[in-house]
Short mmCIF file of C-alpha atoms in Angstrom, two decimals:
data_model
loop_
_atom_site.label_atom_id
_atom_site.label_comp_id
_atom_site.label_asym_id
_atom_site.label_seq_id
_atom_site.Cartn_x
_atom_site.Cartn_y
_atom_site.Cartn_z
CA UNK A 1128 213.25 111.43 53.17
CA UNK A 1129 214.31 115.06 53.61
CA UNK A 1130 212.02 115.27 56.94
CA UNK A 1131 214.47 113.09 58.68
CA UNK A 1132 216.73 115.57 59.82
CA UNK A 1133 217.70 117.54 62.85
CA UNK A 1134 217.76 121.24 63.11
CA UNK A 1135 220.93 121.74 65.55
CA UNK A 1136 224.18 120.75 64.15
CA UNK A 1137 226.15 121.45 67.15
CA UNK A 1138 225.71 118.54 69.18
CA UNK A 1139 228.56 117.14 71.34
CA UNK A 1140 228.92 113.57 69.78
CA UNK A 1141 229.03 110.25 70.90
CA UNK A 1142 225.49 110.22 70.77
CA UNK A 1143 223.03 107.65 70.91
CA UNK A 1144 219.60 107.67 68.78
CA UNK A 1145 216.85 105.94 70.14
CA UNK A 1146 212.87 105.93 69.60
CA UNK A 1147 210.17 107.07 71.99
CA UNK A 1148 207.53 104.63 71.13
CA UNK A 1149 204.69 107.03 73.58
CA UNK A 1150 205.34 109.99 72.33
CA UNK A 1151 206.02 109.31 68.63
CA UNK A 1152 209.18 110.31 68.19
CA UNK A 1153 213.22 109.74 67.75
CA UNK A 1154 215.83 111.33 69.79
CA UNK A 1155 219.38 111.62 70.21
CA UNK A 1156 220.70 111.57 73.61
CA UNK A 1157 224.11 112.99 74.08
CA UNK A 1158 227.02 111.54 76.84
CA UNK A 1159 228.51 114.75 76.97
CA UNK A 1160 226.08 117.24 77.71
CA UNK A 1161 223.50 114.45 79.08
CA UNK A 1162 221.09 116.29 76.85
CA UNK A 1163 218.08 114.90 74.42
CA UNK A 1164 217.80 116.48 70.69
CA UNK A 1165 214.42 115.62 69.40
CA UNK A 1166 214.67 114.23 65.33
CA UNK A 1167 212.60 115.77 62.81
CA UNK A 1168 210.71 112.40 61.84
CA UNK A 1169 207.57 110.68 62.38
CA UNK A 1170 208.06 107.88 63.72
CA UNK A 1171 205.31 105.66 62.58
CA UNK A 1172 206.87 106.70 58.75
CA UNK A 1173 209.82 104.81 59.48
CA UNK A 1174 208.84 102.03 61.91
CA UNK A 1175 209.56 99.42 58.90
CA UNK A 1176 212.87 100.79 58.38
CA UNK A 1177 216.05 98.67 59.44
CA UNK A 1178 218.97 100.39 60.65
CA UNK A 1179 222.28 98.16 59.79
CA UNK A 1180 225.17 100.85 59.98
CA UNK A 1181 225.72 103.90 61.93
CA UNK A 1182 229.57 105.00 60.80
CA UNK A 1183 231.02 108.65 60.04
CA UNK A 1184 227.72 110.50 61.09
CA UNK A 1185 226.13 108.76 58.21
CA UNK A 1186 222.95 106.14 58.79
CA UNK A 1187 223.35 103.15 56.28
CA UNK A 1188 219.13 102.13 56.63
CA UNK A 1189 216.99 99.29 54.87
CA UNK A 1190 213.70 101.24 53.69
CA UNK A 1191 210.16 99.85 53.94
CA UNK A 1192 211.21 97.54 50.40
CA UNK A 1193 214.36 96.59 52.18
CA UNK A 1194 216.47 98.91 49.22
CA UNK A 1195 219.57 100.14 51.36
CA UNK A 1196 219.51 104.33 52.04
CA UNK A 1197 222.28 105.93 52.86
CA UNK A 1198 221.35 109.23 55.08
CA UNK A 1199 223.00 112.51 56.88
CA UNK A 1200 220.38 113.20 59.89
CA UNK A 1201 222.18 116.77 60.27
CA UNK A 1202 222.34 117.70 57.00
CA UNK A 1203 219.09 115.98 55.54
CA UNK A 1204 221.44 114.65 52.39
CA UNK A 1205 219.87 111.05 51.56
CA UNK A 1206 222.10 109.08 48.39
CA UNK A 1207 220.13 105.77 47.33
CA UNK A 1208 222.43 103.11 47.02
CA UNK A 1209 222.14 99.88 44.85
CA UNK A 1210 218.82 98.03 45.26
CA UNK A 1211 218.60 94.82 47.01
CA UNK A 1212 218.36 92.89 43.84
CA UNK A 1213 222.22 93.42 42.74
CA UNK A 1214 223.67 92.15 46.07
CA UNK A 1215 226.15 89.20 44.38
CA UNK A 1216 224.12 86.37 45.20
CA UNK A 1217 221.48 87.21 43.90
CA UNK A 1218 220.24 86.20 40.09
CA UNK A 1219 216.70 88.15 39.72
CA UNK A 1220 214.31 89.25 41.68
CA UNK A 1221 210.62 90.50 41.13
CA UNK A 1222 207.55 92.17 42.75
CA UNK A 1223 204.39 90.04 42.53
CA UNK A 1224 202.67 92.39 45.21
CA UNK A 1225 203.37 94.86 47.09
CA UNK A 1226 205.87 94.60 49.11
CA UNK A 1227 206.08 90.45 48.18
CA UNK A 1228 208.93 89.54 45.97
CA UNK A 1229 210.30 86.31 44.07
CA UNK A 1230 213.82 85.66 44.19
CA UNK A 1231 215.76 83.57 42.41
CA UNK A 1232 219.36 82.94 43.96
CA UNK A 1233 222.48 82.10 41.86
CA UNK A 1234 223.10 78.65 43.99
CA UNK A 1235 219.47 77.11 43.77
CA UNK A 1236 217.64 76.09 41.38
CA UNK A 1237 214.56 77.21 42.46
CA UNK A 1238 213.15 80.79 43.01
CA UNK A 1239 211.58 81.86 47.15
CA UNK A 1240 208.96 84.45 47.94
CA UNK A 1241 209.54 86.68 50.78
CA UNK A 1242 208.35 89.86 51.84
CA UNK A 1243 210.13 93.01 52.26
CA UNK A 1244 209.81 92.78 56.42
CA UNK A 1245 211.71 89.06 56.32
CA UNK A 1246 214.16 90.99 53.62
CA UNK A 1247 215.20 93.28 55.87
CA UNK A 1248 215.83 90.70 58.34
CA UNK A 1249 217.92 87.88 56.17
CA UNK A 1250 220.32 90.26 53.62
CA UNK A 1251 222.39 92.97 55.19
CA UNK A 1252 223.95 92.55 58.85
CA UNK A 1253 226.47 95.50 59.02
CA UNK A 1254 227.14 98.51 57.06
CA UNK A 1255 230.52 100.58 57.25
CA UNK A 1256 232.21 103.67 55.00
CA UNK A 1257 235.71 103.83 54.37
CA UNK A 1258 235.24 107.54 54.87
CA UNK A 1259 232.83 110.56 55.41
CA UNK A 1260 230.79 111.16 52.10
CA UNK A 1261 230.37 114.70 52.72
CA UNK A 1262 233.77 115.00 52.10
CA UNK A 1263 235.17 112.27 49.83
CA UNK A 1264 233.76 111.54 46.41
CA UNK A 1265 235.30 108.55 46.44
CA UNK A 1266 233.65 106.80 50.03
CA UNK A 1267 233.09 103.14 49.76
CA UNK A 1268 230.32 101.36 51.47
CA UNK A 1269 231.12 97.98 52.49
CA UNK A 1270 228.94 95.74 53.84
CA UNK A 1271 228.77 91.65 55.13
CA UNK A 1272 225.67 90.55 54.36
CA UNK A 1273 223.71 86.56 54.83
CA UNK A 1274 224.24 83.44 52.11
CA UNK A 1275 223.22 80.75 53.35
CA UNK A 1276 223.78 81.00 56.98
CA UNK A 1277 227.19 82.51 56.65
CA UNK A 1278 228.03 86.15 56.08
CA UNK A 1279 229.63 87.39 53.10
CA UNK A 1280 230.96 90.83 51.92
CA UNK A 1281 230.47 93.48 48.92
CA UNK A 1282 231.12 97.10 48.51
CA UNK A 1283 229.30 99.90 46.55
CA UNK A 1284 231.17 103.24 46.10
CA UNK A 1285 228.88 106.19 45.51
CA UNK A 1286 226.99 106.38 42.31
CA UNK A 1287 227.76 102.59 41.70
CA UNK A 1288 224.87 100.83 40.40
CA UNK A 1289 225.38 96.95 41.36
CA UNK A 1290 227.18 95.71 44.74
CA UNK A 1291 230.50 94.04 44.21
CA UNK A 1292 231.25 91.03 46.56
CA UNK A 1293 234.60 90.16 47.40
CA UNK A 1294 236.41 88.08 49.90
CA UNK A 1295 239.42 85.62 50.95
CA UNK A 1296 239.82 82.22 52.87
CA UNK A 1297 237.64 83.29 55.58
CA UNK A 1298 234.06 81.60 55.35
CA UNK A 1299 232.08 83.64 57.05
CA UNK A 1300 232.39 87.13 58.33
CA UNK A 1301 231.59 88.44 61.98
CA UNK A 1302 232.66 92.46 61.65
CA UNK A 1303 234.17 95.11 59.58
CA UNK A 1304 235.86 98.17 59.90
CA UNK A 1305 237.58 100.86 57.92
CA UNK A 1306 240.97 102.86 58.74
CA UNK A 1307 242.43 105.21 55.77
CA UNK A 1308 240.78 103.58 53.19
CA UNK A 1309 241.76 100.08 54.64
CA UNK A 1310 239.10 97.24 54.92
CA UNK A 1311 240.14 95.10 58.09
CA UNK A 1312 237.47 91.88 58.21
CA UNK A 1313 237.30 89.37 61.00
CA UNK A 1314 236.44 85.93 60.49
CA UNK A 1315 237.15 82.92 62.82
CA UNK A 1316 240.64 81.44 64.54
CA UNK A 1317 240.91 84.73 64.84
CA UNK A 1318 241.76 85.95 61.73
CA UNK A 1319 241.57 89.25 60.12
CA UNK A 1320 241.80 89.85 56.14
CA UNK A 1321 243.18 93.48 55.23
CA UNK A 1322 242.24 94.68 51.61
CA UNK A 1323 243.31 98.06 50.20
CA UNK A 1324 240.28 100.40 49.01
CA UNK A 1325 242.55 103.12 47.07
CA UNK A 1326 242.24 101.72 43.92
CA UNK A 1327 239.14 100.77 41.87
CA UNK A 1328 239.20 97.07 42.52
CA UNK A 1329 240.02 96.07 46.11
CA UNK A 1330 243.19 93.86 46.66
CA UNK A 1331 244.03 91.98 49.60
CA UNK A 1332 247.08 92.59 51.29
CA UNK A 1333 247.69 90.84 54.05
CA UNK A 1334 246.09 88.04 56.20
CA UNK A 1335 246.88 87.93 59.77
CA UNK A 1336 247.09 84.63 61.68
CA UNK A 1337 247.42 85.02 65.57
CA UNK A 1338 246.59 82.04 67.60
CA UNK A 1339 243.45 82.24 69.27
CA UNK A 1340 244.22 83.41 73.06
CA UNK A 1341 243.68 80.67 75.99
CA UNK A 1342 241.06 82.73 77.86
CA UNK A 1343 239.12 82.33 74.32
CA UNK A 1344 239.54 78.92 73.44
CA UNK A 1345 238.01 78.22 77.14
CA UNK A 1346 235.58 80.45 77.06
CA UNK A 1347 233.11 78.07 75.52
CA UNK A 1348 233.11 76.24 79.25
CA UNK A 1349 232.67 79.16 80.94
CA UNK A 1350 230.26 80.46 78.21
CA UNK A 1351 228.35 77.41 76.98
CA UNK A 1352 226.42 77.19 73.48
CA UNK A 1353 223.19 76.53 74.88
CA UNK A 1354 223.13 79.13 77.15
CA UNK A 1355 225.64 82.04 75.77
CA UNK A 1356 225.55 83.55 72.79
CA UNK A 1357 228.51 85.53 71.46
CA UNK A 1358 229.25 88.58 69.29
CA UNK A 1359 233.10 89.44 67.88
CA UNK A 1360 233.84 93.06 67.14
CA UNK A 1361 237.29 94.43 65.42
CA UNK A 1362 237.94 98.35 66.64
CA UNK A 1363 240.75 100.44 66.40
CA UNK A 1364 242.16 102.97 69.13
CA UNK A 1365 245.06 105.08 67.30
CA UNK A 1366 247.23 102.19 65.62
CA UNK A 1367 246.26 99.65 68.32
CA UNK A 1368 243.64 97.04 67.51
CA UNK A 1369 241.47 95.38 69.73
CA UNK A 1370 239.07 92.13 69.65
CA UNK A 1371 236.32 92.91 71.66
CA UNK A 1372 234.12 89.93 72.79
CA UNK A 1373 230.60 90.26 74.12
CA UNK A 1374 228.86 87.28 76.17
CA UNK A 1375 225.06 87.44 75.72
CA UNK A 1376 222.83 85.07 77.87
CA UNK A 1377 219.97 83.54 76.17
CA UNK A 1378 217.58 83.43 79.50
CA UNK A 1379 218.58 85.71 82.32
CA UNK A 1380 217.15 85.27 85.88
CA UNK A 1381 216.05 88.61 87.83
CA UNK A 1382 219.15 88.26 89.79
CA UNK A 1383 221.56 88.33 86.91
CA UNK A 1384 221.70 84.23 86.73
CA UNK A 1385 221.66 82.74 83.08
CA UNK A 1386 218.90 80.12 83.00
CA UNK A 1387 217.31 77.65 80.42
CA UNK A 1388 214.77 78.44 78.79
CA UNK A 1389 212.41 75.83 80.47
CA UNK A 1390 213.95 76.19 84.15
CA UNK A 1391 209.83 76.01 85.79
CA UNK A 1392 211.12 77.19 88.98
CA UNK A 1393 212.02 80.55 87.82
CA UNK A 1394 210.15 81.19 84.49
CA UNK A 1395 208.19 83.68 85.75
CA UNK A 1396 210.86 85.42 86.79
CA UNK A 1397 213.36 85.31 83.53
CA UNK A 1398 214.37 88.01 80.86
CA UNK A 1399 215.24 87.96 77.89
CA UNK A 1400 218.66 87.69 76.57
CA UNK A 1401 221.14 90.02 78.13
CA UNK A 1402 224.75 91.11 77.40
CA UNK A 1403 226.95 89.16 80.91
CA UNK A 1404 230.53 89.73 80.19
CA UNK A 1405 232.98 91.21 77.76
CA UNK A 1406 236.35 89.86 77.05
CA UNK A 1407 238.94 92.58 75.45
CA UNK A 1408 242.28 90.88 73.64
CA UNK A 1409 244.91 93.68 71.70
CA UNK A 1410 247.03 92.61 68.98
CA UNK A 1411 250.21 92.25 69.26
CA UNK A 1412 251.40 92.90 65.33
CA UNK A 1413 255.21 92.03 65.73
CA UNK A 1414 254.58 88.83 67.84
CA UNK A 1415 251.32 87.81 65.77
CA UNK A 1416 248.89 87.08 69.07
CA UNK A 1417 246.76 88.39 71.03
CA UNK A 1418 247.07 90.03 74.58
CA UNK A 1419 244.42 89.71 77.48
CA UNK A 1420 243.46 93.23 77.92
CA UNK A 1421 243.05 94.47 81.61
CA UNK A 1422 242.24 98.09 81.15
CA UNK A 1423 241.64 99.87 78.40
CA UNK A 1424 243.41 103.78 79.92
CA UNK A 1425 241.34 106.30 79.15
CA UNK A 1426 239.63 105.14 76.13
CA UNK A 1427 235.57 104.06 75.94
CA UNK A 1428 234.71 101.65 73.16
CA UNK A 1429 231.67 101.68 71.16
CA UNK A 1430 229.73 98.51 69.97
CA UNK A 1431 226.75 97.30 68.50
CA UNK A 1432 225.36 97.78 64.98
CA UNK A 1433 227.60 100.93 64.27
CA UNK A 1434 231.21 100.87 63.18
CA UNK A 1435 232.97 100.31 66.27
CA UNK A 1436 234.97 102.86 67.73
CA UNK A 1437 237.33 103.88 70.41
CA UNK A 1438 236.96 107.57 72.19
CA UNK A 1439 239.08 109.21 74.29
CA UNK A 1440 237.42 110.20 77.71
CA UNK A 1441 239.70 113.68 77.89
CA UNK A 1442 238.18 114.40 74.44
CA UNK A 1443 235.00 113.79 74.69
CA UNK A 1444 233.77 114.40 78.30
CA UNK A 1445 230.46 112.70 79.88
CA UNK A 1446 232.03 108.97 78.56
CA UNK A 1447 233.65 106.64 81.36
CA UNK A 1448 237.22 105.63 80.63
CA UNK A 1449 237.56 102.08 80.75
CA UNK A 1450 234.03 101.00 79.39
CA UNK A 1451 232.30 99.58 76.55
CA UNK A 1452 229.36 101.08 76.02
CA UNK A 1453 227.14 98.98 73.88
CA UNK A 1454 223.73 98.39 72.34
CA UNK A 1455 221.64 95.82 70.79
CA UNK A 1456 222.86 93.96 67.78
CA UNK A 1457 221.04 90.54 68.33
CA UNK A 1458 219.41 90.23 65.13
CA UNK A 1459 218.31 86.92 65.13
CA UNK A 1460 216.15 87.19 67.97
CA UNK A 1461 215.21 91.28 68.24
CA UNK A 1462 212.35 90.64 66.64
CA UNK A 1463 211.01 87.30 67.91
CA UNK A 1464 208.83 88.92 70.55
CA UNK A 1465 205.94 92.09 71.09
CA UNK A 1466 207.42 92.35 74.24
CA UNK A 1467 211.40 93.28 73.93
CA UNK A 1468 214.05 93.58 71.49
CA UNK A 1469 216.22 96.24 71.09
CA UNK A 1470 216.31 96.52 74.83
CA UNK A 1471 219.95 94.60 75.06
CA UNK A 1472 222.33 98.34 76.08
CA UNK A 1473 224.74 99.51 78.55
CA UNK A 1474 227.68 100.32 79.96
CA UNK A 1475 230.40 97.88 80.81
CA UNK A 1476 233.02 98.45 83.41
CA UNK A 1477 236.03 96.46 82.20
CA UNK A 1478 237.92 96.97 85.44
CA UNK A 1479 235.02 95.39 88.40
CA UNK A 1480 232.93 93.16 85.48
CA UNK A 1481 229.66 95.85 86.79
CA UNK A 1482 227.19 97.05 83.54
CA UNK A 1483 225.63 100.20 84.02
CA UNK A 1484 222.30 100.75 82.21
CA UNK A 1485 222.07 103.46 79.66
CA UNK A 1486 218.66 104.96 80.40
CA UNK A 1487 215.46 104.62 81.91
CA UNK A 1488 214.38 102.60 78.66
CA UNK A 1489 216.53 99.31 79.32
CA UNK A 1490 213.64 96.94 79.44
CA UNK A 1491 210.95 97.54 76.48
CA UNK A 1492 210.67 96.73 73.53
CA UNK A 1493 212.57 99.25 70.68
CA UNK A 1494 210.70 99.03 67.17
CA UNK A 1495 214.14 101.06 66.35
CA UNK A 1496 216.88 99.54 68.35
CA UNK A 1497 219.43 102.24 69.48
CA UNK A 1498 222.05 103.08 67.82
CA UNK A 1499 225.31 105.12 68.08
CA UNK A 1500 226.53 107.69 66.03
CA UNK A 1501 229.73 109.39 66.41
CA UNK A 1502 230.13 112.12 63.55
CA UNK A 1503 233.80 113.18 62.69
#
């Protein structure tokens, strides 16, 4: 794993890492500078990989046996974390050939077989650290991760050799994030558990109740089921919170229209599913709800399967205030075809509604979907 490094440390950050499928190789592309940094890797060595986390400059990454990795790309520094078969829910597991294992889950009676590619898909979703392992002995990794079509959560700090779960009320999780050691997890209504990572054993503190904001609760006509898709993000900017919601159409028309999937007058003509619309609500912690947000200043926010973040535009220069900038995260259907995943980035302008594209790469298929990574 050492070879998967870069030799430049001073790159302006945010930066996005992407693959270059023709030419064999991964790069980071930086807003700032508008410049490409070329990885040391070979990209057909870690097409099997699964990226789930991208948070403090470190890569959180499923390897080709689905065994979480957690890996510095400056530095080289690669710290193997608990093995699949010690997630919580899980009572044994065995190879019976390479790369096929039998697993035997704590709520069935009965043991499955799957192989390490449809591992990587079903266990881990999202991976977050409470801080920057380089220079706290004491980072946590927390993850949510799939039981039986809901998402659950566990944590690992480093040199841990089993994954803890923990939780609350909430049934199933959508996101995580970390702030000074502080776990804040968002589940449904919306609701948001907050557990304290200082000590050993994580206790929850608080659980905050806001009633869900109009605009949300009629989103669903606007945003129906069968055509929409939705993903719920949690991200701080300085000690404001936001809840960032992202509108995906299932089967978008050439023009931008969402479609059904067998609409025969325009099939030839449909894409695959595509981020529409974002919604932005702020907390409002002495009143307990949430407030529409219209603009978001001169912050960018960050989304997709890295912890989500908030930048300022004076501080980082190259990012458009008042955006979300935002890349594929639609695991349940980035693999489905040869032909795309991964492909699902952009820029959103929250003030005209407008998405931007990214790069010149929008439309094919990523064996790697992008990622961001936005070292302290």
């Amino acid at each position: 794993m050492e070879f998967f490094k870069i030799s430049c440390f001073n790159i302006p950050s945010p930066l996005l890492m992407f693959p270059v499928q023709e030419e064999n190789k991964v790069c980071l592309f930086s807003l700032t500078n508008k410049r490409e940094y070329e990885l040391k890797v070979d990209l057909e060595k870690i097409q099997n990989w699964r990226f789930v986390g991208s948070s403090h400059g470190w890569l959180v990454i499923l390897n080709e046996k689905a065994d979480p990795i957690l890996l510095n790309i400056f530095s080289g520094i690669c710290r193997q974390l608990p093995g699949k078969e010690t997630f919580p829910h899980i009572d044994s597991m065995h190879e019976v050939e390479n790369e096929v294992f039998e697993i035997h889950y704590k709520s069935w009676n009965y043991s499955v077989t799957h192989s390490s590619e449809t591992l990587r898909q079903l266990s881990v979703v999202k991976a977050v650290l409470s801080s920057d392992p380089s220079c706290d002995a004491n980072c946590t990794v927390i993850v949510t991760y799939y039981v039986l079509g809901t998402s659950k959560i566990a944590f690992c700090r480093l040199g841990d050799s089993r994954w803890t779960g923990f939780g609350g009320e909430i049934q199933s999780y959508y996101d995580v994030v970390c702030k000074d050691n502080m776990l804040y997890a968002l589940g449904g209504g919306p609701s948001i558990e907050v557990w304290d990572f200082h000590e050993l054993t994580p206790t929850r503190k608080i659980v905050i109740q806001a009633p869900c904001p109009q605009e949300l609760k009629e989103a669903h006509q606007i945003y129906p089921s069968d055509l929409y898709s939705s993903q719920w993000y949690l991200v701080f900017s300085s000690c404001e919170m936001f809840l960032v919601v992202r509108y995906i159409g299932e089967f978008v028309r050439y023009d931008g229209e969402v479609v059904y999937e067998g609409d025969t007058l325009t099939n030839y003509f449909i894409f695959p599913y595509r981020t529409i619309k974002f919604h932005v609500y702020k907390l409002d912690f002495d009143q307990k709800i949430w407030l529409p947000v219209e603009s978001l200043d001169d912050r960018a926010l960050f989304v997709g399967g890295n912890h989500s973040v908030s930048l300022s535009v004076k501080e980082h220069p190259g990012c458009k205030a008042n955006s979300i900038y935002f890349t594929d995260d639609y695991w349940d259907r980035m693999n489905e075809h040869d032909s795309y995943g991964g492909h699902d980035m952009g820029i959103f302008k929250l003030g005209d509604g407008r998405i931007e594209q990214l790069s010149d790469y929008d439309l094919q298929k990523f064996e790697l979907p992008p990622f961001w990574i936005v070292p302290n």
